[in-house]
XYZ file of N, CA and C in Angstrom:
660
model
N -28.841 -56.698 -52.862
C -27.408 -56.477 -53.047
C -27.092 -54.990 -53.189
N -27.881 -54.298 -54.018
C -27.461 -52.887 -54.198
C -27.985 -51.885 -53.169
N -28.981 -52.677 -52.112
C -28.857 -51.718 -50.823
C -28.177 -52.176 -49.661
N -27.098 -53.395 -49.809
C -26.415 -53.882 -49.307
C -25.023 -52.861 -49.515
N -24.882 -52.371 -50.476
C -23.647 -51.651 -51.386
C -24.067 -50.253 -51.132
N -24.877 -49.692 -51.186
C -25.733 -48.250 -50.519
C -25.047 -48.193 -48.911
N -25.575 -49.301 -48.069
C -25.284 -49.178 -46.665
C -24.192 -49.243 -46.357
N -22.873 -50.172 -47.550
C -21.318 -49.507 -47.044
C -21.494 -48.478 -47.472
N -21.437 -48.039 -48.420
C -21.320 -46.744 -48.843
C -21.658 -45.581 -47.813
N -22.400 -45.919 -47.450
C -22.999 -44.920 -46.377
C -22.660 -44.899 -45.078
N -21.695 -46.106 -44.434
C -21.164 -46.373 -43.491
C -19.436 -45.883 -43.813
N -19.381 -46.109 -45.101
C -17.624 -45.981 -45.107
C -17.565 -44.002 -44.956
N -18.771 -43.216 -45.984
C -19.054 -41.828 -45.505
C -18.968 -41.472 -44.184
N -20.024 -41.653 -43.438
C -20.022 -41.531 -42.202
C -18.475 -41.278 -41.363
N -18.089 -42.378 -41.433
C -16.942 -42.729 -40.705
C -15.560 -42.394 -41.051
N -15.732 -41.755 -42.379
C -14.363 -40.593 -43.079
C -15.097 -39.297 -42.436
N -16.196 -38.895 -42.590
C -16.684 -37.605 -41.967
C -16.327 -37.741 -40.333
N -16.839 -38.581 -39.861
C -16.490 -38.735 -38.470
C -14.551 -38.438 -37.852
N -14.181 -39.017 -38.620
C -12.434 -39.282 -38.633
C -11.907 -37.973 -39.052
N -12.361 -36.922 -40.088
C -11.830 -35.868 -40.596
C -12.254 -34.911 -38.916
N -13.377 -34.464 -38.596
C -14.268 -34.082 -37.127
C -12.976 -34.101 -36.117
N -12.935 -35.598 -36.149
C -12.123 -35.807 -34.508
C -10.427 -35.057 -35.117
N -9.790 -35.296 -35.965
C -8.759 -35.190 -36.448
C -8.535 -33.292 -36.426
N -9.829 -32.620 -37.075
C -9.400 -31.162 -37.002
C -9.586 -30.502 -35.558
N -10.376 -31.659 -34.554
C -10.844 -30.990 -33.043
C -9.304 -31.538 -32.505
N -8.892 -32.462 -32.494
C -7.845 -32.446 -32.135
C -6.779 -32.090 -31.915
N -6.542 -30.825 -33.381
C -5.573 -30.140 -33.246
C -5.411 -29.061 -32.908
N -7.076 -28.201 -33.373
C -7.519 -27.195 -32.923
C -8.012 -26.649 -31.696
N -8.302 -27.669 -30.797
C -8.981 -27.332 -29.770
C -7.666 -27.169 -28.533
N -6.738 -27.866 -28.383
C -5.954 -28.132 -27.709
C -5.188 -26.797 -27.913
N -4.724 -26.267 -29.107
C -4.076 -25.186 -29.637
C -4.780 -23.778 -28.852
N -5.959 -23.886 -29.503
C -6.554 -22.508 -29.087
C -6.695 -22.281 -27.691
N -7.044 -23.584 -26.547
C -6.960 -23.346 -25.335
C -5.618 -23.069 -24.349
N -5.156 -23.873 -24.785
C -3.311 -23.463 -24.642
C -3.488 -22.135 -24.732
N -3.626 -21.294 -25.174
C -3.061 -19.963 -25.707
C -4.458 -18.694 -24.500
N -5.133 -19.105 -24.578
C -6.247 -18.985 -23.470
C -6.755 -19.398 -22.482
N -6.367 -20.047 -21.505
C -6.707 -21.435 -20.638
C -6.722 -20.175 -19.197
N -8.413 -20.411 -19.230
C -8.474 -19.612 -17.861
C -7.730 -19.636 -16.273
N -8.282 -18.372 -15.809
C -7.032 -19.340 -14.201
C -7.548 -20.176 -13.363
N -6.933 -20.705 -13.158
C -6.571 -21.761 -12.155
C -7.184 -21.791 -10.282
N -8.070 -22.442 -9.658
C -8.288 -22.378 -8.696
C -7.621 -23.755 -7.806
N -7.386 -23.720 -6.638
C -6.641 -24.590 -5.927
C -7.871 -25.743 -5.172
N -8.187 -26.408 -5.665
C -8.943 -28.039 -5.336
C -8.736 -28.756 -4.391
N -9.560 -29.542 -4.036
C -9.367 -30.056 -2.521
C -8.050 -31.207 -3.199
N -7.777 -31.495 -2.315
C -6.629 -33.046 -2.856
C -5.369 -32.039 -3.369
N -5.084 -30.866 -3.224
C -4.015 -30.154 -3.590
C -3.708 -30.034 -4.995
N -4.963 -30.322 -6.116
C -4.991 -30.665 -7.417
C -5.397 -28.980 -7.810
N -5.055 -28.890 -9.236
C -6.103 -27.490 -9.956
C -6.653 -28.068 -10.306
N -7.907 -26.764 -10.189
C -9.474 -27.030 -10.699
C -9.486 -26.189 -11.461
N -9.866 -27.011 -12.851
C -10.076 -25.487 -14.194
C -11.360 -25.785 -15.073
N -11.819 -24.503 -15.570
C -13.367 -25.156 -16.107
C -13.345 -26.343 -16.862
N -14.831 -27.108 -16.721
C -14.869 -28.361 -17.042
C -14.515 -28.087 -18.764
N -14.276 -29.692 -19.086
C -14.028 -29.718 -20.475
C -15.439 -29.154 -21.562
N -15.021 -29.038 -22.612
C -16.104 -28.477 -23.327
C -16.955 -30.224 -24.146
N -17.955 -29.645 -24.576
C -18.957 -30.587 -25.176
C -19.919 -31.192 -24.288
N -20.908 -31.775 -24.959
C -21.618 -32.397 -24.385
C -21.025 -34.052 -23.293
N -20.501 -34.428 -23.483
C -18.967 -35.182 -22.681
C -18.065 -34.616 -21.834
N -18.128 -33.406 -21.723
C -17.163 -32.551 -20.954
C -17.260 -32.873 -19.542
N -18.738 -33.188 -18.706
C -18.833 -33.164 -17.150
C -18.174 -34.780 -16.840
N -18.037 -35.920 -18.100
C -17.978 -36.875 -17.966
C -16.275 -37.048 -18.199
N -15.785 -36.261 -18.663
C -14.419 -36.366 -19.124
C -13.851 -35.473 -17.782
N -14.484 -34.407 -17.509
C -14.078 -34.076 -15.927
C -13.588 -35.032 -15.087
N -15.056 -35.609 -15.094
C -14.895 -36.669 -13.490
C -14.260 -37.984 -14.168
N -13.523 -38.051 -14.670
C -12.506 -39.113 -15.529
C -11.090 -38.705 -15.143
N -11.171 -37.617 -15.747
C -9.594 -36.620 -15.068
C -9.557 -35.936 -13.929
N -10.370 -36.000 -12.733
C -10.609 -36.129 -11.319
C -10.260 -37.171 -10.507
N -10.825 -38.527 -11.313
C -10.197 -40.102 -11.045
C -9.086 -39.821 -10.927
N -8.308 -40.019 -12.105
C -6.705 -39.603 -12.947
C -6.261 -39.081 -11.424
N -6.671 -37.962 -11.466
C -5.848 -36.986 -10.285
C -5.102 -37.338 -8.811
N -6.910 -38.328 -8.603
C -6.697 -38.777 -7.518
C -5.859 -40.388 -7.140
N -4.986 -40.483 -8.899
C -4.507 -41.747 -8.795
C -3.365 -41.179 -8.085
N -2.616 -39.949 -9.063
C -1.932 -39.440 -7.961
C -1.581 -39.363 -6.672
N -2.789 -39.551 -6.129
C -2.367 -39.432 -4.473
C -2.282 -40.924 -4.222
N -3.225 -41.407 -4.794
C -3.048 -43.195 -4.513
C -1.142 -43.438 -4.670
N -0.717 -43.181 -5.747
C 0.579 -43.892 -5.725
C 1.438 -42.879 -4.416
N 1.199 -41.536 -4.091
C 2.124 -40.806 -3.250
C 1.548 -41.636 -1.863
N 0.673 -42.274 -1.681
C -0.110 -43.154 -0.534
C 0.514 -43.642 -0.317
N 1.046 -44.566 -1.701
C 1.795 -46.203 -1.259
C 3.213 -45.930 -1.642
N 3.707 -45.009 -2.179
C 5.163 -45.192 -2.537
C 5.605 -45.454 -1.472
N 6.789 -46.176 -1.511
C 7.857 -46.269 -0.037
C 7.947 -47.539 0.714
N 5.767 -48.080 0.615
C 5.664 -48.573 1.522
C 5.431 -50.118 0.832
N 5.117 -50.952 1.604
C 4.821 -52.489 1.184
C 3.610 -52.596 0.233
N 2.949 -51.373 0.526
C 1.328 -51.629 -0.413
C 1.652 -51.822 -1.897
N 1.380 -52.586 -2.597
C 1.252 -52.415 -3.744
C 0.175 -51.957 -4.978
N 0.782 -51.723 -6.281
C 0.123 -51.100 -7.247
C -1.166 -51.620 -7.308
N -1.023 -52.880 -7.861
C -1.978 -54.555 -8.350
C -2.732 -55.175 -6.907
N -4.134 -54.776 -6.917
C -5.011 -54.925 -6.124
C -5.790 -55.761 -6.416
N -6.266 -56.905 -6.948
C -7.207 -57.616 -7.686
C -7.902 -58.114 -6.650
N -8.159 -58.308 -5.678
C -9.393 -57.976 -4.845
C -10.249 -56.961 -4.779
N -9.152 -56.051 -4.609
C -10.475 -54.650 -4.446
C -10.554 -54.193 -5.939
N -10.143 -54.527 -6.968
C -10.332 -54.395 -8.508
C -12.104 -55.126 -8.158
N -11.711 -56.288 -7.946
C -12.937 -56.871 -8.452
C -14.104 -56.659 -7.335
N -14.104 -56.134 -6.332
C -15.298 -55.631 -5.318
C -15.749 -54.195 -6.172
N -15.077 -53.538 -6.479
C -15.387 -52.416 -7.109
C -16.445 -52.500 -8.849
N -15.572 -53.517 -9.207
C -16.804 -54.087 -10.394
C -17.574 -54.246 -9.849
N -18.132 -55.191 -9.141
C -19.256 -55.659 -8.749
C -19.721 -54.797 -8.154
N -19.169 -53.749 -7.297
C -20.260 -52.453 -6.773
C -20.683 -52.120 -8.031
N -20.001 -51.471 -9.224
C -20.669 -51.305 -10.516
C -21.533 -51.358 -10.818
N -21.513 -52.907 -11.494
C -22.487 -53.657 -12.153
C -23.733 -53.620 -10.759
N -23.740 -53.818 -9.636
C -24.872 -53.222 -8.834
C -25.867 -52.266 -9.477
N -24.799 -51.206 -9.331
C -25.512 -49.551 -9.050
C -25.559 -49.187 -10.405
N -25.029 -49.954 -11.463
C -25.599 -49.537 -12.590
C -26.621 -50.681 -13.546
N -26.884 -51.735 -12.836
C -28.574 -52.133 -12.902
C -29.388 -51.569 -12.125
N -29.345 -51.212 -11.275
C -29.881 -50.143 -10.717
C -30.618 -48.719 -11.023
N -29.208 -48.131 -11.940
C -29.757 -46.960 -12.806
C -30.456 -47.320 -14.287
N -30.270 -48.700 -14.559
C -30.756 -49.186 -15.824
C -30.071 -48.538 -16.785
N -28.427 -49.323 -16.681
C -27.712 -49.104 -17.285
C -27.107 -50.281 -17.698
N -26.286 -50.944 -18.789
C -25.689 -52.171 -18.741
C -24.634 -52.344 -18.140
N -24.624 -53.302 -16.782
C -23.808 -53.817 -16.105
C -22.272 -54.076 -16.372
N -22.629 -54.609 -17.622
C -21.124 -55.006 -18.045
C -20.605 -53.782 -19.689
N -21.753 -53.102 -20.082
C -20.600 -52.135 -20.004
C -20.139 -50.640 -19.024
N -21.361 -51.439 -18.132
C -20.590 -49.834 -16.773
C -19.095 -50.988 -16.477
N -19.223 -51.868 -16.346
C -18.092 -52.382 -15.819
C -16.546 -52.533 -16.641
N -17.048 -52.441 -18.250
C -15.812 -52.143 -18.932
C -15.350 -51.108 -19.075
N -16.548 -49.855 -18.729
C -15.620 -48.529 -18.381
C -15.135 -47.979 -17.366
N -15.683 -48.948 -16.058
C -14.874 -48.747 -14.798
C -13.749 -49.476 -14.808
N -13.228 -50.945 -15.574
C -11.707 -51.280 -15.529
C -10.908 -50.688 -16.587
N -11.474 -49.785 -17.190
C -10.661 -48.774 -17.595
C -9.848 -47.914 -17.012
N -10.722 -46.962 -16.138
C -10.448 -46.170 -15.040
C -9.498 -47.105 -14.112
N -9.459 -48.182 -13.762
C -8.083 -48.771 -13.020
C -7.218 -48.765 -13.596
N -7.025 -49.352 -14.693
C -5.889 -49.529 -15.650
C -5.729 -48.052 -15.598
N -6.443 -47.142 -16.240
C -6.081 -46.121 -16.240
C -4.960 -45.699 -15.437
N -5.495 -45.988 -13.934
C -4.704 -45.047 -12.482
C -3.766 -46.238 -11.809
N -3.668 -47.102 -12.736
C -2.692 -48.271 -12.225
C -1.467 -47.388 -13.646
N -2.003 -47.319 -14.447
C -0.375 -46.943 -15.652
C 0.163 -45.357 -14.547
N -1.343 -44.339 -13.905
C -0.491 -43.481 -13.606
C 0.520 -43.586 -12.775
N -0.097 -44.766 -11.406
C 0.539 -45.074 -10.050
C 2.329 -45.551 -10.829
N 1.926 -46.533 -11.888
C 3.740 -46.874 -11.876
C 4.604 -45.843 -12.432
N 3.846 -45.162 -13.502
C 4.302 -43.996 -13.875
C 4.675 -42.770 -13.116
N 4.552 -42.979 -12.065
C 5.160 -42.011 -11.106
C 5.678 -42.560 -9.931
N 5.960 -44.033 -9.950
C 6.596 -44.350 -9.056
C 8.094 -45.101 -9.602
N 7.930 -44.591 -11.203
C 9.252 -44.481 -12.268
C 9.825 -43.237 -11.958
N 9.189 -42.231 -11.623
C 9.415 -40.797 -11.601
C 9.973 -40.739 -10.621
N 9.508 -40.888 -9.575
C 10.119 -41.057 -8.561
C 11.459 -41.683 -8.163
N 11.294 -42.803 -8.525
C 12.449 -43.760 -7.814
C 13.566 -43.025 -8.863
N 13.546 -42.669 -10.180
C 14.628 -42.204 -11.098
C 14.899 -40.661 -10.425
N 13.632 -39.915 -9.698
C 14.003 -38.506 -9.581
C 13.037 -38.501 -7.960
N 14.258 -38.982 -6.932
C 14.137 -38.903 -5.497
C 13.736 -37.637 -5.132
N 14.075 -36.389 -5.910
C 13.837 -35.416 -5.357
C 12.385 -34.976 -5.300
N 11.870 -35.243 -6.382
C 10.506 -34.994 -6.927
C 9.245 -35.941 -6.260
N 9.842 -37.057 -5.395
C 8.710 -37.740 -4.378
C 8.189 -36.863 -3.519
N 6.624 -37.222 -3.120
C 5.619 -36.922 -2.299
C 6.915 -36.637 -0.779
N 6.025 -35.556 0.017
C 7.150 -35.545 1.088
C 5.933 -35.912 2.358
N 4.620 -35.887 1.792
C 3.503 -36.190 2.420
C 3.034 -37.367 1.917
N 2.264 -38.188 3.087
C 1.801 -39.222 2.711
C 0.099 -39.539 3.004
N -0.451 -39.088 1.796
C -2.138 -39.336 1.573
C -2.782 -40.543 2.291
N -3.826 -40.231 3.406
C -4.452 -41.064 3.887
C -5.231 -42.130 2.813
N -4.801 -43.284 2.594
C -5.681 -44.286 1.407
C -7.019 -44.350 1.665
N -7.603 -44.065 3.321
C -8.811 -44.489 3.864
C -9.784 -43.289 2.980
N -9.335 -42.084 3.192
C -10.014 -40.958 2.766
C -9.815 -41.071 1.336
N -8.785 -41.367 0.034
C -8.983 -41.800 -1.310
C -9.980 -42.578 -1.719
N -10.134 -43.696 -0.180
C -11.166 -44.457 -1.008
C -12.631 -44.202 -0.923
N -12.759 -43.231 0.093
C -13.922 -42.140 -0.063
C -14.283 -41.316 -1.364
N -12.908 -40.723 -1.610
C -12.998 -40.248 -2.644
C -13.489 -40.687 -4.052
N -12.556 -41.851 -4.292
C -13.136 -42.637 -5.169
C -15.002 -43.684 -5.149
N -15.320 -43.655 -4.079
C -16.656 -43.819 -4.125
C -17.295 -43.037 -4.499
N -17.062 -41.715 -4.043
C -18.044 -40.973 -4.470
C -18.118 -40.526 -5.944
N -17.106 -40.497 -6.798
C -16.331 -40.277 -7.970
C -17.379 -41.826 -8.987
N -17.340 -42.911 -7.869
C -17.891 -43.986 -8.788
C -19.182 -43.634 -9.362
N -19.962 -43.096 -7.834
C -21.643 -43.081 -8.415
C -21.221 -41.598 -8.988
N -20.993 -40.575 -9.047
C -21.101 -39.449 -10.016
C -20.723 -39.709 -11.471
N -19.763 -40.516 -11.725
C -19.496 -41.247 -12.753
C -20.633 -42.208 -13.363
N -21.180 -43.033 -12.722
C -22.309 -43.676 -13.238
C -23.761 -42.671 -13.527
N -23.401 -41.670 -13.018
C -24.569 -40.789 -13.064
C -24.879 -39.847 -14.046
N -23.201 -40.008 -15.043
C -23.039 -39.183 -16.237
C -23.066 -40.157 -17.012
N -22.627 -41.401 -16.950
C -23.033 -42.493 -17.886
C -24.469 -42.812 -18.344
N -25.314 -42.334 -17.146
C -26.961 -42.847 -17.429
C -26.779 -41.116 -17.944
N -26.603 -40.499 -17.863
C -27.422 -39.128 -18.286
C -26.685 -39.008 -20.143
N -25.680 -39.830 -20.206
C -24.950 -39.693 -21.574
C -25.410 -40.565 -22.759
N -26.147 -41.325 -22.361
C -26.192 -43.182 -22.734
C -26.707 -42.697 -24.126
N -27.418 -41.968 -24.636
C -28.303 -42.012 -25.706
C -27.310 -41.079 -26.621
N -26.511 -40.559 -26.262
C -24.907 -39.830 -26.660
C -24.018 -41.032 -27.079
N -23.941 -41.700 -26.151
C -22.646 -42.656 -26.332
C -22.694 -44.066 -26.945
N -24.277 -44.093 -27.562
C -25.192 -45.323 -28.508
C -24.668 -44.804 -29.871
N -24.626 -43.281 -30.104
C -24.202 -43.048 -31.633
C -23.032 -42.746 -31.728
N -22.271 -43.333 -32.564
C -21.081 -43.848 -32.758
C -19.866 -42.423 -33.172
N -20.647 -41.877 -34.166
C -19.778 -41.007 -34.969
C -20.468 -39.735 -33.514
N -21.143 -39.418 -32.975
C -21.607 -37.733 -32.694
C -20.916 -38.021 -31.036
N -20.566 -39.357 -30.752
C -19.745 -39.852 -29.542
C -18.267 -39.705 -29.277
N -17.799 -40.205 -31.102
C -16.387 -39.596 -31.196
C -16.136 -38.242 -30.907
N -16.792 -37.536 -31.791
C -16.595 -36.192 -31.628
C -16.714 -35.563 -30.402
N -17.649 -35.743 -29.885
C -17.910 -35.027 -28.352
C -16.837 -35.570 -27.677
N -16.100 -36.818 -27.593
C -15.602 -37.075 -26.732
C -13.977 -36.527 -27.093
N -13.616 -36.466 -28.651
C -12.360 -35.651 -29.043
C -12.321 -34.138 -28.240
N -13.558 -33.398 -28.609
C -13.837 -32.448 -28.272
C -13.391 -31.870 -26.782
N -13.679 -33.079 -25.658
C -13.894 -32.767 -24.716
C -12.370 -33.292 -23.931
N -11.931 -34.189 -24.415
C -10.775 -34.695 -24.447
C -9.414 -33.456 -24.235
N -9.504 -32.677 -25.619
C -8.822 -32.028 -26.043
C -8.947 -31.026 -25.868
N -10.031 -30.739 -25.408
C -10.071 -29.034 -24.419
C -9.610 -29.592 -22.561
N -9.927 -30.449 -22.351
C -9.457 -30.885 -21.210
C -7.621 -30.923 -21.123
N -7.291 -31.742 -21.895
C -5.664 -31.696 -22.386
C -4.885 -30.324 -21.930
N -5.761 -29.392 -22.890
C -4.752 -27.895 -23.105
C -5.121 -27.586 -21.529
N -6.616 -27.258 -20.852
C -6.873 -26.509 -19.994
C -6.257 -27.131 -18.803
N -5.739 -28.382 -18.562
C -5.430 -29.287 -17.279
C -4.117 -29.411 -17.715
N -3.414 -28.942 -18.587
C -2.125 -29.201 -18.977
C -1.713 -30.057 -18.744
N -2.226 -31.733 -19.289
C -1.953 -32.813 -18.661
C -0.346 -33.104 -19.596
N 0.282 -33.832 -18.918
C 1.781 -34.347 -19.315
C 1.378 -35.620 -20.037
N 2.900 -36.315 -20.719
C 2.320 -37.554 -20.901
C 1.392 -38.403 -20.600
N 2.057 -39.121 -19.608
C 1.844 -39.999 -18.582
C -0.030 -39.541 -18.237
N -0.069 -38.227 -18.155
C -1.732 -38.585 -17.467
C -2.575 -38.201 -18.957
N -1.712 -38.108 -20.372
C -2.561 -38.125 -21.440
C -2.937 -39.586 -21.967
N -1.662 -40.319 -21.565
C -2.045 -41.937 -21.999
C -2.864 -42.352 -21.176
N -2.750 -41.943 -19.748
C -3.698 -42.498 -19.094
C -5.145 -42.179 -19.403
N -5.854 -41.435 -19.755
C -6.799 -40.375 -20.093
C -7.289 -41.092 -21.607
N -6.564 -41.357 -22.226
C -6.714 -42.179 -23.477
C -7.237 -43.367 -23.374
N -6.916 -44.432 -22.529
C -7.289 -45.215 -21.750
C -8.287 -45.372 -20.675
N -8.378 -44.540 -20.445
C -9.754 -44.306 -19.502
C -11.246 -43.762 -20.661
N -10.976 -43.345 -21.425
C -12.364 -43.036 -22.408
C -12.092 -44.280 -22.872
N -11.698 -45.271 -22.961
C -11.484 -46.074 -24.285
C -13.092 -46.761 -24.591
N -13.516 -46.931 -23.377
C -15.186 -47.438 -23.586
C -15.916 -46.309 -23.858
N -16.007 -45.268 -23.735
C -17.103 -43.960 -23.395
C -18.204 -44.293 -24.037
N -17.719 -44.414 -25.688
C -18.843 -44.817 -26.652
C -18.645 -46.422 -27.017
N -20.404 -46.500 -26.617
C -20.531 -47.630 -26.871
C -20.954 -48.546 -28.281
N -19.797 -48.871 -28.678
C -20.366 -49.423 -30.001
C -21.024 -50.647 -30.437
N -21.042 -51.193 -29.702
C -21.917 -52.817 -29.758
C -23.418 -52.088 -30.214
N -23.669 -51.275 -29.265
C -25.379 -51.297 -29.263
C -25.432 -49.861 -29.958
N -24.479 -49.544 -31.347
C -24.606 -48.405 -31.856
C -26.105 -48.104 -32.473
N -26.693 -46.701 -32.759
C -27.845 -46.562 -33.836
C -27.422 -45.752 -34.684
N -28.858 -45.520 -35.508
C -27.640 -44.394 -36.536
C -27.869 -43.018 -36.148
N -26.525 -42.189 -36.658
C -26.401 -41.219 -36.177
C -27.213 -39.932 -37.020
């Protein structure tokens, strides 16, 4: 019983230390880069490219807000036209490429696959979210229309580089509290330096929501 009462104790610590971490990176990191945020280079897909996010999560929170980017062009693809947002065919071919290529890397299937229907949801809130923008502010629509064939190139290749930071992160994203942090960290230097707006911060919020995996946490 009393090392039953030790181990909350030591879990409820943890996890106020952990919570105070993410809470002062949060405010601080976003602040200080704002005020310093290097320049800006022009990216294929007509996107800026600015140094990757900071932390050990940073190359993984990149190619997260690279996705993001390229939801962008997905909705300037289909605005206008008959295609719609809600794909649940190719939602679910894309899991299953997943769960493939990440037994493959000897990774778990189903949670590569709960952090890849993240990343949809993710670029499904951006697609309507700018096709709110749009339809309310005609002026501000795409005047070009993005080949979908070449997005979905894009996004393949985005899948396995993505699974490729998941296997290289995994032993990162098992500990619970040093996962938060890196991923606040990286989050929030990404934020200031990509000057993301709402709309692609909720989305972005939503897309880490798996990063760390807590089912199969150890201690930190």
């Amino acid at each position: 019983m009393r090392q039953m009462v030790r181990l909350r104790h030591t879990v409820h610590r943890t996890t106020t230390v952990a919570a105070l971490l993410v809470g002062t990176t949060l405010v601080a990191v976003p602040q200080a880069l704002a005020a310093a945020a290097p320049a800006s280079a022009e990216a294929p897909g007509g996107h800026t490219a600015t140094a990757e996010p900071l932390g050990r999560l940073g190359p993984l929170t990149g190619l997260v807000i690279e996705r993001l980017r390229v939801g962008d062009d997905v909705a300037a693809s289909k605005f206008g036209t008959d295609s719609p947002i809600e794909d649940p065919v190719r939602e679910q071919q894309v899991l299953e490429q997943v769960r493939t290529k990440a037994a493959a890397l000897g990774l778990d299937p189903e949670d590569a696959a709960a952090f890849f229907q993240d990343q949809i949801t993710a670029s499904k809130t951006v697609q309507k979210g700018l096709f709110a923008r749009w339809t309310a502010h005609p002026e501000e629509a795409p005047t070009t229309r993005p080949d979908l064939a070449e997005i979905r190139e894009r996004l393949d290749r985005l899948t396995t580089d993505l699974l490729d930071e998941l296997k290289a992160t995994e032993a990162l994203r098992a500990r619970p509290v040093a996962c938060t942090v890196q991923l606040a960290l990286a989050g929030g230097s990404a934020t200031a330096r990509e000057r993301l707006d709402t709309l692609h911060r909720q989305a972005l919020g939503t897309a880490t929501h798996h990063v760390c995996v807590t089912g199969r946490a150890t201690v930190s």
